[in-house]
Amino acid sequence: MPGLETQVVYVRGVGPQVAKMLAAKGITTAEDLLYHLPFRYEDRQNPRSLDELKPGETASVIAEVRGALLMRTRKMPLFELTLGQGRFAMKCLWFHGNYLEGKFHAGQTVAVYGKLEPSRSTANLKMIQPQFEILPDASDDAETRLLEVGRITPVYESLGGSRLASRWQRKVIFNLLDGMRGSVPECLPAAMQKRLGLPDRETALREVHYPPEGTSMAQLQAWATPSHRRLIFEELFFLELGLELKRRKMRERVGIAFTTSDKVREAIREVLPFHPTAAQKRTLGEIVADMRQPSPMRRLLQGDVGSGKTIVALQAMLVAMENGYQAALMAPTEILATQHYLAAKKLLERSSRNYRIVLLTGSLDEDRKRASRGLINRGDAHLVIGTHALIEEKVEFDRLGLVVVDEQHRFGVMQRFRLMKKPNQAEPDVLVMTATPIPRTLALSLYGDLDVSILDELPPGRTPILTQSRTGEHAEKVWDFVRKQVGLGRQAYIVYPVIEGSKDDQPELDFSHDEQIVGVGAGFGAAATAKAPPMSRARKGKTGELFSKAAQEANPAAKSGLKSAVEMHEKLRTGPLSGLRLGLLHGRLNADEKEVIMRRFQRGEIDVLVATTVIEVGVDVPNATVMVVEHAERFGLAQLHQLRGRVGRGAAKSYCILMTGERVSEQGEERLKAMVRTQDGFELAELDLQMRGPGEFFGTRQAGLPDFRVANLLRDREVLELAKREAARFANASAAEAEGTEAERARVWSRLKDAWQRKYGLVEAG
Ligand code: ADP
Ligand code: MG
């Protein structure tokens, strides 16, 4: 009898060859197979008839093949299928449909699923590129007929070509469930299930694959049936339980109990250049309270672009330094690290203490790196600012007290800070800062063991940024406007998606020698390169690989004709912006060159900075009032918001001009509209989350976050909250009030261990 842990190769209907294909999809056990849920369902109990359907509806239709035809148009082969139901008919069209030739015969019954379009030629309906399935007829075996007709039928994403498509999965999963009847082990305490009104595991698994007659189709498609909720809860419960344990473990670790005295406060007062906002005071209070605790701090400081996170961090670092510890600030790009370095230097110059600040980035020359490392190791550097090089260059601190990570969304970085301290020393405190306004519940869950502080107030005196979207034809006017602003003593940025020519026809990320932080953006991936979100597969209902490929060919991505920073710098310098002082900044310059350019722009010696997205994150030049983004349609929402955040940092009115290329997708259009409409980072993040799905939004793939089997953080927020509460309750219940029997609880813990190691891989060493 198969069990959940049975290797798929022994599952009925799977042989060594298929097992290999499944392994490629991450499916190695019977359990994996059972948790590969249908991504949608077709109601074949009572199929809809053609005469009741209207254009615009998305529907599944069962009808009879009347005719099939491959047409060779000038552009591409087009396959046309005519389906009929009594006197009603419908046409289905597939572009590049040559592969369909010979597949259909008159008289066959076919189920198609897609959006109904009005058809011009006749009064009939039409579907373009629908998904289809030829339904079994009398010559097929009884089992196939039983599983596919006259019931709610599950539709699966293929696990390997047409061979392991829906039909194959229906049979294998049906048999598997049948073989395991009554023996699927439960993993949640029965009392908990009962209290929460969740079905048991076996029932849930059976009913998500084979919904009983009469199950609500709407609930099924939304993954909202009790059975779906049960499986989603199960997954999130074990995630949250693991996170809960991590938090507890952290509280038991030995950290540094910093003290705050008048001396410390005085040190801060000396350097503060302005009155902190109430939000800055509050968040600093939360941070300092953590720092005073003997356990290590793990805190996330979340604040929209321009909310003034840096100064909060600097104050925390002063606390550490005044306690005789070293502080480190890590930034995702060299430019940002350099900027922090310059700014910190300037501020700390006002101090009566002799703080020594050291910069360490990957592209510094070896001599300077060696010198920095020496200073850090001997304890002569009090404040160390750098990129990931701080971790990579095996820097060992003399007495590291606080690490601040700026604009960082990555998981898996935490434990590596331990490499930076000497053995047998207490663990440094860690403060992570991000501008991505992650909805609070998600932040709490995603960052798991981090506490969260929110900077929800902008410093005073900001005027809103005027944002406009313009097509390329308005370029002349835009350049005139830039000239005018420079005439008023202001500065401008002009941003391009690529550095140079078409050979690097890709949005730039300035992490060339730093594979670790590529895609630092949860939310910073450029739209143009966005891959299918890893977690969306369950929701979206894929059109099938065949079709997306065809669609690409039919509509070649706008690959060529992108303006680049290098070329436009030259063009603008000699053309529309001649006479102005232009600078060029991109990721291919070395650290010194970047530093020089940034310094000159900061000092106002450069009027217009032509750049790539290297300036996306964190750059702070308050006198800059104009942000022009060319090919704005190629950028993601979070990225545009970040770019816009480079201006509006001073009291003068600021402008953001989003220039578009020729072709703008519907989604691109929507992003631009949202940018024009609102400046609220939270609203934009919510929208971004909706448009891209959480997988892409959080960059979970890169971040090493769990790739959920059934849960979807956006859709299942409410279940997530529940799971979090339940996990805390379970973990913290004393023996007396614990829910469930001892055996049940033991099973929960053992499953937790297994789940975390196998699926999430989040377990930290030590
Ligand atoms: P971000 O949160 O995006 O990192 P920064 O820390 O770069 O924001 O701050 C944005 C700008 O606001 C900087 O020029 C900074 O000097 C300024 N600033 C920060 N706090 C205040 C404040 N309390 N009053 C006035 N200006 C402030
Ligand atoms: Mg910042």
CSV table of N, CA and C in Angstrom, one decimal, residues 22-23 25-36 201 234-235 238-239 537 700-701 704-710 751-763:
chain,number,residue,atom,x,y,z
A,22,LEU,N,9.3,13.6,-13.4
A,22,LEU,CA,8.7,14.2,-12.2
A,22,LEU,C,9.7,14.9,-11.3
A,23,ALA,N,10.9,14.2,-11.2
A,23,ALA,CA,11.9,14.7,-10.4
A,23,ALA,C,12.4,16.1,-10.8
A,25,LYS,N,10.6,18.2,-11.9
A,25,LYS,CA,9.6,19.2,-11.4
A,25,LYS,C,9.6,19.2,-9.9
A,26,GLY,N,10.5,18.6,-9.3
A,26,GLY,CA,10.6,18.6,-7.8
A,26,GLY,C,9.6,17.7,-7.1
A,27,ILE,N,9.1,16.7,-7.9
A,27,ILE,CA,8.2,15.7,-7.3
A,27,ILE,C,8.9,14.4,-7.2
A,28,THR,N,9.1,14.0,-5.9
A,28,THR,CA,9.8,12.7,-5.7
A,28,THR,C,9.0,11.7,-4.9
A,29,THR,N,8.0,12.2,-4.2
A,29,THR,CA,7.2,11.3,-3.4
A,29,THR,C,5.7,11.4,-3.7
A,30,ALA,N,5.0,10.4,-3.2
A,30,ALA,CA,3.6,10.4,-3.4
A,30,ALA,C,3.0,11.7,-2.9
A,31,GLU,N,3.5,12.1,-1.7
A,31,GLU,CA,3.0,13.3,-1.1
A,31,GLU,C,3.2,14.5,-2.1
A,32,ASP,N,4.3,14.6,-2.7
A,32,ASP,CA,4.5,15.7,-3.6
A,32,ASP,C,3.5,15.7,-4.7
A,33,LEU,N,3.2,14.5,-5.2
A,33,LEU,CA,2.2,14.4,-6.3
A,33,LEU,C,0.8,14.8,-5.8
A,34,LEU,N,0.5,14.4,-4.6
A,34,LEU,CA,-0.9,14.8,-4.1
A,34,LEU,C,-1.0,16.3,-3.8
A,35,TYR,N,0.1,16.9,-3.5
A,35,TYR,CA,0.0,18.3,-3.2
A,35,TYR,C,0.2,19.2,-4.5
A,36,HIS,N,0.3,18.5,-5.6
A,36,HIS,CA,0.3,19.2,-6.9
A,36,HIS,C,-1.2,19.4,-7.3
A,201,ARG,N,-7.0,15.7,6.8
A,201,ARG,CA,-6.1,15.8,5.7
A,201,ARG,C,-6.5,14.9,4.5
A,234,GLU,N,-2.5,24.2,6.6
A,234,GLU,CA,-1.5,23.3,7.0
A,234,GLU,C,-0.1,23.8,6.6
A,235,GLU,N,0.0,24.2,5.4
A,235,GLU,CA,1.3,24.7,4.9
A,235,GLU,C,1.8,25.9,5.7
A,238,PHE,N,2.8,25.3,9.4
A,238,PHE,CA,4.2,24.8,9.6
A,238,PHE,C,5.2,25.9,9.3
A,239,LEU,N,4.9,26.7,8.4
A,239,LEU,CA,5.9,27.9,8.2
A,239,LEU,C,5.9,28.7,9.4
A,537,ARG,N,1.5,30.1,-10.5
A,537,ARG,CA,1.0,29.0,-11.3
A,537,ARG,C,-0.3,28.4,-10.9
A,700,THR,N,11.0,36.1,-4.2
A,700,THR,CA,11.3,35.0,-3.2
A,700,THR,C,12.3,34.0,-3.7
A,701,ARG,N,12.3,33.8,-5.0
A,701,ARG,CA,13.2,32.8,-5.6
A,701,ARG,C,14.6,33.2,-5.2
A,704,GLY,N,15.4,33.1,-1.4
A,704,GLY,CA,15.4,31.8,-0.7
A,704,GLY,C,14.2,31.6,0.2
A,705,LEU,N,13.2,32.3,-0.1
A,705,LEU,CA,11.9,32.1,0.7
A,705,LEU,C,11.3,30.8,0.2
A,706,PRO,N,10.4,30.2,1.0
A,706,PRO,CA,9.8,29.0,0.5
A,706,PRO,C,8.9,29.2,-0.7
A,707,ASP,N,9.0,28.3,-1.6
A,707,ASP,CA,8.2,28.3,-2.7
A,707,ASP,C,7.0,27.4,-2.3
A,708,PHE,N,5.9,28.1,-2.1
A,708,PHE,CA,4.8,27.3,-1.5
A,708,PHE,C,4.2,26.3,-2.4
A,709,ARG,N,3.7,25.2,-1.9
A,709,ARG,CA,3.0,24.2,-2.7
A,709,ARG,C,1.6,24.6,-3.0
A,710,VAL,N,0.9,25.0,-2.0
A,710,VAL,CA,-0.5,25.4,-2.2
A,710,VAL,C,-0.9,26.8,-1.8
A,751,ARG,N,7.0,16.6,11.9
A,751,ARG,CA,6.7,17.1,10.6
A,751,ARG,C,7.3,18.5,10.3
A,752,LEU,N,7.3,19.3,11.4
A,752,LEU,CA,7.9,20.6,11.2
A,752,LEU,C,9.4,20.5,10.8
A,753,LYS,N,10.1,19.6,11.5
A,753,LYS,CA,11.5,19.5,11.2
A,753,LYS,C,11.7,19.0,9.7
A,754,ASP,N,10.8,18.1,9.3
A,754,ASP,CA,10.9,17.6,8.0
A,754,ASP,C,10.6,18.7,7.0
A,755,ALA,N,9.5,19.4,7.2
A,755,ALA,CA,9.0,20.4,6.3
A,755,ALA,C,10.1,21.5,6.1
A,756,TRP,N,10.6,21.9,7.2
A,756,TRP,CA,11.6,23.0,7.1
A,756,TRP,C,12.8,22.6,6.4
A,757,GLN,N,13.3,21.4,6.7
A,757,GLN,CA,14.5,21.0,6.0
A,757,GLN,C,14.3,20.8,4.5
A,758,ARG,N,13.2,20.1,4.2
A,758,ARG,CA,13.0,19.6,2.9
A,758,ARG,C,12.5,20.7,2.0
A,759,LYS,N,11.4,21.4,2.5
A,759,LYS,CA,10.8,22.3,1.6
A,759,LYS,C,11.3,23.7,1.6
A,760,TYR,N,11.5,24.2,2.8
A,760,TYR,CA,11.9,25.6,2.9
A,760,TYR,C,13.3,25.8,3.0
A,761,GLY,N,14.1,24.9,3.5
A,761,GLY,CA,15.5,25.0,3.5
A,761,GLY,C,15.9,26.3,4.3
A,762,LEU,N,15.1,26.7,5.2
A,762,LEU,CA,15.4,27.9,5.9
A,762,LEU,C,16.1,27.7,7.2
A,763,VAL,N,16.3,26.5,7.6
A,763,VAL,CA,16.9,26.2,8.8
A,763,VAL,C,18.3,26.7,8.9
